[in-house]
mmCIF file of C-alpha atoms and ligand atoms in Angstrom:
data_model
loop_
_atom_site.group_PDB
_atom_site.id
_atom_site.type_symbol
_atom_site.label_atom_id
_atom_site.label_comp_id
_atom_site.label_asym_id
_atom_site.label_seq_id
_atom_site.Cartn_x
_atom_site.Cartn_y
_atom_site.Cartn_z
ATOM 1 C CA MET A 1 228.064 43.178 56.441
ATOM 2 C CA LYS A 2 227.765 44.204 52.515
ATOM 3 C CA LYS A 3 224.278 42.677 51.591
ATOM 4 C CA LYS A 4 223.713 41.642 48.304
ATOM 5 C CA GLY A 5 220.833 43.352 46.993
ATOM 6 C CA ARG A 6 217.117 44.127 48.193
ATOM 7 C CA ILE A 7 214.639 41.694 48.423
ATOM 8 C CA LEU A 8 210.556 42.535 48.804
ATOM 9 C CA SER A 9 207.912 39.008 49.081
ATOM 10 C CA GLY A 10 204.470 39.256 49.901
ATOM 11 C CA SER A 11 202.145 36.849 50.997
ATOM 12 C CA ARG A 12 198.117 37.247 51.603
ATOM 13 C CA PRO A 13 196.665 36.504 55.266
ATOM 14 C CA THR A 14 193.902 34.936 54.176
ATOM 15 C CA GLY A 15 194.212 32.243 56.893
ATOM 16 C CA ASN A 16 197.308 29.481 58.590
ATOM 17 C CA MET A 17 200.223 29.120 56.384
ATOM 18 C CA HIS A 18 200.476 25.466 56.128
ATOM 19 C CA ILE A 19 204.066 22.767 56.029
ATOM 20 C CA GLY A 20 204.398 23.523 51.987
ATOM 21 C CA HIS A 21 204.690 27.379 52.722
ATOM 22 C CA LEU A 22 206.908 26.236 55.052
ATOM 23 C CA MET A 23 209.533 23.879 53.054
ATOM 24 C CA GLY A 24 209.001 26.333 49.859
ATOM 25 C CA ILE A 25 208.656 29.994 51.148
ATOM 26 C CA LEU A 26 209.441 30.545 54.894
ATOM 27 C CA GLN A 27 212.655 28.733 54.490
ATOM 28 C CA ASN A 28 214.098 30.399 51.801
ATOM 29 C CA TRP A 29 213.382 34.021 53.524
ATOM 30 C CA ALA A 30 214.205 32.885 56.094
ATOM 31 C CA LYS A 31 217.802 31.539 54.798
ATOM 32 C CA LEU A 32 218.081 35.125 52.387
ATOM 33 C CA GLN A 33 217.592 37.127 55.233
ATOM 34 C CA LYS A 34 220.713 37.000 56.043
ATOM 35 C CA ASP A 35 222.336 38.313 52.693
ATOM 36 C CA TYR A 36 220.198 40.268 51.426
ATOM 37 C CA GLU A 37 217.867 43.559 53.135
ATOM 38 C CA THR A 38 214.390 41.886 53.158
ATOM 39 C CA PHE A 39 211.076 43.681 53.305
ATOM 40 C CA PHE A 40 208.021 40.828 53.917
ATOM 41 C CA GLU A 41 204.598 42.516 53.599
ATOM 42 C CA ILE A 42 201.109 40.674 54.674
ATOM 43 C CA ALA A 43 199.864 41.585 51.271
ATOM 44 C CA ASP A 44 196.070 42.521 53.160
ATOM 45 C CA TRP A 45 195.171 44.968 50.438
ATOM 46 C CA HIS A 46 195.723 42.088 48.238
ATOM 47 C CA ALA A 47 193.253 40.057 50.296
ATOM 48 C CA LEU A 48 190.490 42.298 49.920
ATOM 49 C CA THR A 49 190.941 41.677 46.872
ATOM 50 C CA THR A 50 188.819 38.605 46.977
ATOM 51 C CA TYR A 51 187.643 38.531 50.459
ATOM 52 C CA TYR A 52 186.372 42.390 50.632
ATOM 53 C CA GLN A 53 183.003 40.824 52.695
ATOM 54 C CA ASP A 54 184.356 38.744 54.799
ATOM 55 C CA THR A 55 186.568 41.019 56.725
ATOM 56 C CA GLU A 56 186.243 39.343 60.436
ATOM 57 C CA LYS A 57 189.003 38.048 60.672
ATOM 58 C CA LEU A 58 191.306 39.778 58.860
ATOM 59 C CA LYS A 59 192.937 41.442 61.796
ATOM 60 C CA GLU A 60 193.435 37.571 63.630
ATOM 61 C CA ASN A 61 194.749 36.499 60.292
ATOM 62 C CA ILE A 62 197.726 39.331 59.925
ATOM 63 C CA TYR A 63 198.620 38.091 63.982
ATOM 64 C CA SER A 64 198.225 34.762 62.901
ATOM 65 C CA MET A 65 200.068 35.419 60.116
ATOM 66 C CA VAL A 66 203.112 37.217 61.243
ATOM 67 C CA ALA A 67 203.410 34.637 64.299
ATOM 68 C CA ASP A 68 203.911 32.311 61.391
ATOM 69 C CA TRP A 69 206.678 33.153 59.959
ATOM 70 C CA ILE A 70 208.895 34.794 62.730
ATOM 71 C CA ALA A 71 208.218 31.088 64.520
ATOM 72 C CA SER A 72 209.576 29.591 61.790
ATOM 73 C CA GLY A 73 212.661 31.312 61.996
ATOM 74 C CA ILE A 74 212.053 35.099 59.717
ATOM 75 C CA ASN A 75 213.586 37.532 62.203
ATOM 76 C CA PRO A 76 212.524 40.460 63.338
ATOM 77 C CA GLU A 77 216.383 41.640 63.553
ATOM 78 C CA ASP A 78 217.253 40.444 60.393
ATOM 79 C CA ALA A 79 214.125 41.077 58.006
ATOM 80 C CA THR A 80 211.680 43.925 57.562
ATOM 81 C CA LEU A 81 208.210 42.460 58.845
ATOM 82 C CA PHE A 82 205.582 44.661 58.062
ATOM 83 C CA VAL A 83 201.542 45.472 57.240
ATOM 84 C CA GLN A 84 200.657 47.132 53.640
ATOM 85 C CA SER A 85 197.797 48.836 54.604
ATOM 86 C CA ASP A 86 200.287 50.758 57.350
ATOM 87 C CA VAL A 87 202.553 51.411 54.060
ATOM 88 C CA LYS A 88 200.206 54.663 52.423
ATOM 89 C CA GLU A 89 203.094 55.097 49.436
ATOM 90 C CA HIS A 90 202.279 51.387 47.984
ATOM 91 C CA ALA A 91 198.144 52.780 47.166
ATOM 92 C CA GLU A 92 200.094 56.246 45.910
ATOM 93 C CA LEU A 93 201.958 54.265 43.557
ATOM 94 C CA HIS A 94 199.498 51.979 42.440
ATOM 95 C CA LEU A 95 197.055 54.601 41.451
ATOM 96 C CA LEU A 96 200.415 55.986 39.175
ATOM 97 C CA PHE A 97 200.992 52.669 38.060
ATOM 98 C CA SER A 98 197.006 52.403 36.929
ATOM 99 C CA MET A 99 197.383 55.111 34.059
ATOM 100 C CA LEU A 100 200.427 52.674 32.752
ATOM 101 C CA ILE A 101 198.640 50.208 31.788
ATOM 102 C CA THR A 102 195.431 48.776 29.695
ATOM 103 C CA VAL A 103 192.391 47.229 30.667
ATOM 104 C CA GLN A 104 193.196 44.324 27.767
ATOM 105 C CA ARG A 105 196.975 43.655 29.275
ATOM 106 C CA LEU A 106 195.894 43.679 32.314
ATOM 107 C CA ASN A 107 193.162 40.829 31.145
ATOM 108 C CA ARG A 108 195.640 38.483 30.362
ATOM 109 C CA ASN A 109 196.910 37.506 33.097
ATOM 110 C CA PRO A 110 196.647 33.543 33.147
ATOM 111 C CA THR A 111 197.149 34.512 37.912
ATOM 112 C CA VAL A 112 194.631 36.370 37.886
ATOM 113 C CA LYS A 113 192.208 34.512 36.066
ATOM 114 C CA GLU A 114 192.689 31.443 37.621
ATOM 115 C CA MET A 115 192.215 32.594 41.007
ATOM 116 C CA ALA A 116 188.621 34.007 39.940
ATOM 117 C CA LYS A 117 187.923 30.565 38.696
ATOM 118 C CA SER A 118 189.293 28.566 41.974
ATOM 119 C CA LEU A 119 187.051 31.113 44.275
ATOM 120 C CA HIS A 120 183.416 31.300 41.372
ATOM 121 C CA LEU A 121 183.707 34.344 40.644
ATOM 122 C CA PRO A 122 181.718 36.037 38.059
ATOM 123 C CA GLN A 123 183.436 35.845 34.467
ATOM 124 C CA ASN A 124 183.043 39.680 35.243
ATOM 125 C CA ILE A 125 185.542 40.362 38.187
ATOM 126 C CA SER A 126 185.889 43.719 39.880
ATOM 127 C CA TYR A 127 188.441 46.470 39.287
ATOM 128 C CA GLY A 128 190.074 46.120 42.291
ATOM 129 C CA LEU A 129 191.010 42.328 41.304
ATOM 130 C CA LEU A 130 191.893 43.071 37.626
ATOM 131 C CA GLY A 131 194.858 45.868 39.139
ATOM 132 C CA TYR A 132 195.804 42.706 41.445
ATOM 133 C CA PRO A 133 199.349 42.687 39.648
ATOM 134 C CA ILE A 134 199.416 46.604 39.452
ATOM 135 C CA LEU A 135 199.223 46.361 42.787
ATOM 136 C CA GLN A 136 201.900 43.513 43.239
ATOM 137 C CA SER A 137 204.368 46.166 40.738
ATOM 138 C CA ALA A 138 203.479 48.771 43.312
ATOM 139 C CA ASP A 139 204.486 46.319 46.402
ATOM 140 C CA ILE A 140 207.676 45.550 44.651
ATOM 141 C CA LEU A 141 208.896 48.185 42.926
ATOM 142 C CA VAL A 142 208.326 51.457 45.770
ATOM 143 C CA TYR A 143 211.378 49.626 47.577
ATOM 144 C CA ARG A 144 212.967 49.419 44.373
ATOM 145 C CA ALA A 145 213.616 45.700 44.722
ATOM 146 C CA ASP A 146 216.027 44.120 42.817
ATOM 147 C CA ILE A 147 215.185 40.190 43.751
ATOM 148 C CA VAL A 148 212.034 38.882 44.558
ATOM 149 C CA PRO A 149 211.326 35.181 46.033
ATOM 150 C CA ILE A 150 208.164 33.528 44.136
ATOM 151 C CA GLY A 151 206.537 31.087 43.874
ATOM 152 C CA GLU A 152 205.699 30.056 39.953
ATOM 153 C CA ASP A 153 202.597 30.892 39.458
ATOM 154 C CA GLN A 154 203.645 34.563 40.363
ATOM 155 C CA LEU A 155 205.376 34.665 37.738
ATOM 156 C CA PRO A 156 203.318 36.246 35.384
ATOM 157 C CA HIS A 157 202.662 39.480 38.532
ATOM 158 C CA LEU A 158 206.363 39.891 37.930
ATOM 159 C CA GLU A 159 206.625 39.980 33.990
ATOM 160 C CA LEU A 160 204.487 42.964 34.405
ATOM 161 C CA THR A 161 206.244 44.417 37.624
ATOM 162 C CA ARG A 162 209.270 44.454 34.724
ATOM 163 C CA GLU A 163 207.025 46.462 31.673
ATOM 164 C CA ILE A 164 206.373 48.771 34.114
ATOM 165 C CA ALA A 165 209.306 49.666 35.330
ATOM 166 C CA ARG A 166 210.341 49.725 31.674
ATOM 167 C CA ARG A 167 207.785 51.943 30.670
ATOM 168 C CA PHE A 168 208.208 54.431 33.420
ATOM 169 C CA ASN A 169 212.114 54.829 33.359
ATOM 170 C CA ASN A 170 211.672 54.969 29.233
ATOM 171 C CA LEU A 171 208.734 58.047 29.738
ATOM 172 C CA TYR A 172 209.930 59.229 32.879
ATOM 173 C CA GLY A 173 213.743 58.646 33.817
ATOM 174 C CA LYS A 174 215.009 56.092 35.200
ATOM 175 C CA VAL A 175 213.413 55.247 38.896
ATOM 176 C CA PHE A 176 213.732 51.670 38.947
ATOM 177 C CA PRO A 177 215.502 48.227 38.516
ATOM 178 C CA GLU A 178 214.380 46.241 36.801
ATOM 179 C CA PRO A 179 213.861 42.730 39.237
ATOM 180 C CA LYS A 180 214.427 39.458 39.121
ATOM 181 C CA PRO A 181 212.414 36.622 40.793
ATOM 182 C CA ILE A 182 213.904 33.687 41.898
ATOM 183 C CA LEU A 183 211.706 30.159 42.847
ATOM 184 C CA THR A 184 211.717 28.082 45.255
ATOM 185 C CA SER A 185 214.037 25.177 44.497
ATOM 186 C CA PHE A 186 211.909 22.885 46.926
ATOM 187 C CA PRO A 187 209.859 20.352 45.376
ATOM 188 C CA ARG A 188 206.330 20.957 46.421
ATOM 189 C CA ILE A 189 204.146 19.230 48.748
ATOM 190 C CA PRO A 190 201.342 17.715 48.216
ATOM 191 C CA GLY A 191 198.257 17.299 50.000
ATOM 192 C CA ILE A 192 196.969 14.742 51.832
ATOM 193 C CA ASP A 193 194.779 13.603 48.480
ATOM 194 C CA GLY A 194 197.932 13.592 46.611
ATOM 195 C CA LYS A 195 196.576 16.648 44.778
ATOM 196 C CA ARG A 196 198.705 20.388 45.292
ATOM 197 C CA MET A 197 198.110 21.578 48.827
ATOM 198 C CA ALA A 198 195.768 24.400 49.219
ATOM 199 C CA LYS A 199 194.067 25.404 51.848
ATOM 200 C CA SER A 200 190.235 26.050 49.138
ATOM 201 C CA LEU A 201 191.276 21.955 49.024
ATOM 202 C CA GLY A 202 190.399 20.647 52.134
ATOM 203 C CA ASN A 203 193.894 18.433 51.312
ATOM 204 C CA ALA A 204 196.202 21.014 53.350
ATOM 205 C CA ILE A 205 198.860 19.838 57.115
ATOM 206 C CA TYR A 206 199.211 23.087 58.741
ATOM 207 C CA ILE A 207 201.102 24.341 61.101
ATOM 208 C CA ARG A 208 199.415 24.962 63.516
ATOM 209 C CA ASP A 209 197.456 21.453 63.537
ATOM 210 C CA SER A 210 197.967 19.667 67.148
ATOM 211 C CA ALA A 211 199.428 16.204 66.921
ATOM 212 C CA GLN A 212 196.067 14.515 67.529
ATOM 213 C CA GLU A 213 194.985 16.032 64.135
ATOM 214 C CA ILE A 214 198.318 16.117 62.250
ATOM 215 C CA GLU A 215 197.760 11.872 62.755
ATOM 216 C CA LYS A 216 194.564 11.944 61.772
ATOM 217 C CA LYS A 217 195.573 13.692 58.687
ATOM 218 C CA VAL A 218 198.246 11.464 58.152
ATOM 219 C CA MET A 219 196.420 7.716 58.476
ATOM 220 C CA GLN A 220 193.683 9.266 55.079
ATOM 221 C CA CYS A 221 196.721 9.945 53.179
ATOM 222 C CA PHE A 222 195.799 8.995 49.429
ATOM 223 C CA THR A 223 198.058 5.978 49.542
ATOM 224 C CA ASP A 224 199.409 3.387 46.830
ATOM 225 C CA PRO A 225 195.535 1.481 46.163
ATOM 226 C CA LYS A 226 196.918 -1.596 45.758
ATOM 227 C CA LYS A 227 198.934 -2.197 49.137
ATOM 228 C CA ILE A 228 196.639 -3.427 50.989
ATOM 229 C CA ARG A 229 197.951 -5.894 53.590
ATOM 230 C CA LYS A 230 201.018 -5.773 55.425
ATOM 231 C CA SER A 231 202.703 -8.080 52.461
ATOM 232 C CA ASP A 232 201.166 -6.929 49.905
ATOM 233 C CA PRO A 233 204.311 -5.448 47.354
ATOM 234 C CA GLY A 234 203.664 -1.596 47.184
ATOM 235 C CA HIS A 235 205.089 1.340 45.072
ATOM 236 C CA PRO A 236 206.142 4.179 47.335
ATOM 237 C CA ASP A 237 206.654 6.609 44.346
ATOM 238 C CA GLY A 238 203.094 7.689 44.181
ATOM 239 C CA CYS A 239 202.453 7.705 48.099
ATOM 240 C CA VAL A 240 202.028 10.710 49.159
ATOM 241 C CA VAL A 241 203.156 9.576 52.939
ATOM 242 C CA PHE A 242 206.607 7.874 50.895
ATOM 243 C CA THR A 243 206.355 12.382 49.878
ATOM 244 C CA TYR A 244 206.618 13.230 54.061
ATOM 245 C CA HIS A 245 208.964 10.841 54.668
ATOM 246 C CA LYS A 246 211.143 12.022 51.858
ATOM 247 C CA ILE A 247 210.657 15.684 53.651
ATOM 248 C CA PHE A 248 210.610 14.819 57.433
ATOM 249 C CA ASN A 249 212.343 11.722 58.003
ATOM 250 C CA SER A 250 215.055 11.594 55.398
ATOM 251 C CA ASP A 251 217.299 9.552 56.736
ATOM 252 C CA ASN A 252 215.432 6.739 56.986
ATOM 253 C CA VAL A 253 213.932 6.902 52.918
ATOM 254 C CA PRO A 254 216.052 3.971 52.190
ATOM 255 C CA GLU A 255 214.801 1.269 54.640
ATOM 256 C CA ILE A 256 211.643 2.567 54.100
ATOM 257 C CA GLN A 257 211.468 1.951 50.378
ATOM 258 C CA GLU A 258 212.519 -1.212 50.294
ATOM 259 C CA ASN A 259 210.289 -2.407 53.155
ATOM 260 C CA CYS A 260 206.927 -0.720 50.956
ATOM 261 C CA LYS A 261 208.003 -2.607 47.682
ATOM 262 C CA ASN A 262 208.879 -5.762 50.071
ATOM 263 C CA GLY A 263 205.537 -6.119 52.038
ATOM 264 C CA LYS A 264 207.386 -5.549 54.907
ATOM 265 C CA ILE A 265 205.689 -2.771 55.794
ATOM 266 C CA GLY A 266 202.306 -1.974 55.850
ATOM 267 C CA CYS A 267 200.297 1.750 55.531
ATOM 268 C CA VAL A 268 199.452 2.208 58.849
ATOM 269 C CA GLU A 269 202.660 1.261 60.524
ATOM 270 C CA CYS A 270 204.143 3.846 57.695
ATOM 271 C CA LYS A 271 201.589 6.513 58.601
ATOM 272 C CA LYS A 272 201.696 6.480 61.693
ATOM 273 C CA ASN A 273 205.415 6.844 61.180
ATOM 274 C CA ALA A 274 205.418 9.540 58.793
ATOM 275 C CA ALA A 275 203.010 11.908 61.500
ATOM 276 C CA LYS A 276 205.222 10.401 63.721
ATOM 277 C CA LYS A 277 208.155 13.069 62.016
ATOM 278 C CA ILE A 278 206.313 15.409 60.777
ATOM 279 C CA ASN A 279 204.922 16.389 64.456
ATOM 280 C CA GLU A 280 208.553 16.220 65.288
ATOM 281 C CA TYR A 281 209.982 18.660 63.271
ATOM 282 C CA LEU A 282 206.114 21.521 63.659
ATOM 283 C CA LEU A 283 206.644 20.317 67.630
ATOM 284 C CA PRO A 284 209.750 23.504 68.365
ATOM 285 C CA ILE A 285 207.579 26.263 66.318
ATOM 286 C CA ARG A 286 204.372 25.359 66.852
ATOM 287 C CA GLU A 287 205.191 26.730 71.055
ATOM 288 C CA LYS A 288 207.149 29.198 69.652
ATOM 289 C CA ARG A 289 203.936 30.308 67.464
ATOM 290 C CA GLU A 290 201.762 30.192 70.729
ATOM 291 C CA LYS A 291 204.025 32.086 72.657
ATOM 292 C CA LEU A 292 204.284 34.762 70.187
ATOM 293 C CA LEU A 293 200.342 34.770 70.313
ATOM 294 C CA ALA A 294 199.716 34.715 73.381
ATOM 295 C CA LYS A 295 202.035 38.117 73.206
ATOM 296 C CA LYS A 296 200.168 40.190 70.373
ATOM 297 C CA GLU A 297 201.184 43.419 71.429
ATOM 298 C CA THR A 298 204.869 42.679 71.337
ATOM 299 C CA LEU A 299 203.590 41.643 67.682
ATOM 300 C CA LYS A 300 201.891 44.690 66.792
ATOM 301 C CA GLU A 301 205.251 46.242 67.389
ATOM 302 C CA ILE A 302 207.364 44.197 65.500
ATOM 303 C CA LEU A 303 205.173 44.907 62.558
ATOM 304 C CA MET A 304 204.639 49.010 63.223
ATOM 305 C CA ASP A 305 208.606 49.417 63.681
ATOM 306 C CA GLY A 306 208.611 47.055 60.719
ATOM 307 C CA ALA A 307 206.356 50.034 58.418
ATOM 308 C CA SER A 308 208.043 52.726 59.835
ATOM 309 C CA LYS A 309 212.086 50.975 58.460
ATOM 310 C CA ALA A 310 209.438 50.708 55.588
ATOM 311 C CA ARG A 311 208.231 54.002 54.942
ATOM 312 C CA ASN A 312 211.234 55.631 55.623
ATOM 313 C CA GLU A 313 212.158 53.834 52.182
ATOM 314 C CA THR A 314 209.186 54.216 50.510
ATOM 315 C CA ARG A 315 208.919 57.956 50.796
ATOM 316 C CA LYS A 316 212.254 58.240 49.484
ATOM 317 C CA THR A 317 210.651 56.254 46.150
ATOM 318 C CA MET A 318 207.492 58.713 46.079
ATOM 319 C CA THR A 319 209.579 61.592 46.086
ATOM 320 C CA LEU A 320 211.681 60.433 43.409
ATOM 321 C CA VAL A 321 208.661 59.253 41.357
ATOM 322 C CA ARG A 322 206.501 62.755 41.334
ATOM 323 C CA GLU A 323 209.789 64.635 39.924
ATOM 324 C CA ALA A 324 210.352 62.407 37.402
ATOM 325 C CA MET A 325 206.635 62.455 36.839
ATOM 326 C CA LYS A 326 207.120 66.219 37.141
ATOM 327 C CA LEU A 327 203.756 65.697 39.387
ATOM 328 C CA TRP A 328 202.792 68.720 41.589
HETATM 329 N N1 LIG B 401 200.436 37.801 44.822
HETATM 330 C C1 LIG B 401 200.824 36.834 46.130
HETATM 331 C C2 LIG B 401 200.627 35.864 46.875
HETATM 332 O O1 LIG B 401 199.258 35.207 46.242
HETATM 333 C C3 LIG B 401 201.459 37.655 47.263
HETATM 334 C C4 LIG B 401 202.148 39.347 46.788
HETATM 335 C C5 LIG B 401 201.227 41.421 47.728
HETATM 336 C C6 LIG B 401 203.417 39.501 47.034
HETATM 337 N N2 LIG B 401 202.580 40.961 47.260
HETATM 338 C C7 LIG B 401 203.911 40.214 47.250
HETATM 339 C C8 LIG B 401 204.084 38.763 46.446
HETATM 340 C C9 LIG B 401 205.368 41.715 46.349
HETATM 341 C C10 LIG B 401 205.428 39.072 46.052
HETATM 342 C C11 LIG B 401 205.748 40.736 45.504
HETATM 343 O O2 LIG B 401 200.925 35.087 47.036
HETATM 344 FE FE1 SF4 B 402 202.843 4.411 50.858
HETATM 345 FE FE2 SF4 B 402 203.986 3.633 53.365
HETATM 346 FE FE3 SF4 B 402 201.718 2.573 52.623
HETATM 347 FE FE4 SF4 B 402 204.607 2.345 51.639
HETATM 348 S S1 SF4 B 402 203.902 1.168 52.844
HETATM 349 S S2 SF4 B 402 202.192 2.688 50.212
HETATM 350 S S3 SF4 B 402 205.038 4.075 51.878
HETATM 351 S S4 SF4 B 402 202.091 4.315 53.259
#
């Protein structure tokens, strides 16, 4: 079947994926893999830009991430899955692109600033972290991808990618397309405290969490503070548990809304139901994930195979790049 275009996206292996990633990113990728030629990368060099000191868990995190992906419906027969550092052309293109962008331009990137701030990194960030968006541009353009599915926080990086593509094409001749984003339409899932779900905030529900862990987390959720007894009328709209019902128990949402408002259901019961539904949804994914992780050799093969397919493309691009730039 003729594919509609080429997609590259990726994620840093900085720990396990949570249900926000699952519903927002992974399900979107799983849909796209059918219609597009897709490359999904585990961005281990990008992880090093902030976690260079603690590499102890890096390999384990890579396995865990690819298991999360496949268990969530990414199919290695459809999509090319690989580890960034297995495809050295990303580094070569990053180096060449780094000549085309000023330090001042990089200093304006809000996503890098936000990352440094939330990790409490010094004001004076490393050369590697400053260049994070250039490496991301190389990731995308080394495949001459035309579409990049990403979250909104990644838009500044894509803007830079487009600038680099234009700059390169103007200077040396047309090699690169100007890739366009597709933003995930799925609404953001809040963490159990009602803030954005993030590993760093300790409020995430992970794909790998056990049924007990999930129940415990949902029982701690932020709900309507005015609803203390079952008979108190509640306000589901500001309640995290209600949002979880909307996502994992959509059939019963009108009834829950009614019962919450009329004091016919208490928060404890409502939370138990939500946890049950989340668990029903995650159970097959969790089981598949565990099976995959029990056979790391197979995961390794998938990633090696992916890297080899990826290299077929990146080598072609680098030949074009060196020719256009009249390099040695
Ligand atoms: N910066 C992305 C993130 O934090 C990960 C990433 C690396 C990426 N390279 C990419 C995303 C290329 C899209 C395209 O999630
Ligand atoms: Fe939230 Fe459910 Fe309590 Fe209503 S009953 S406030 S929806 S947990």
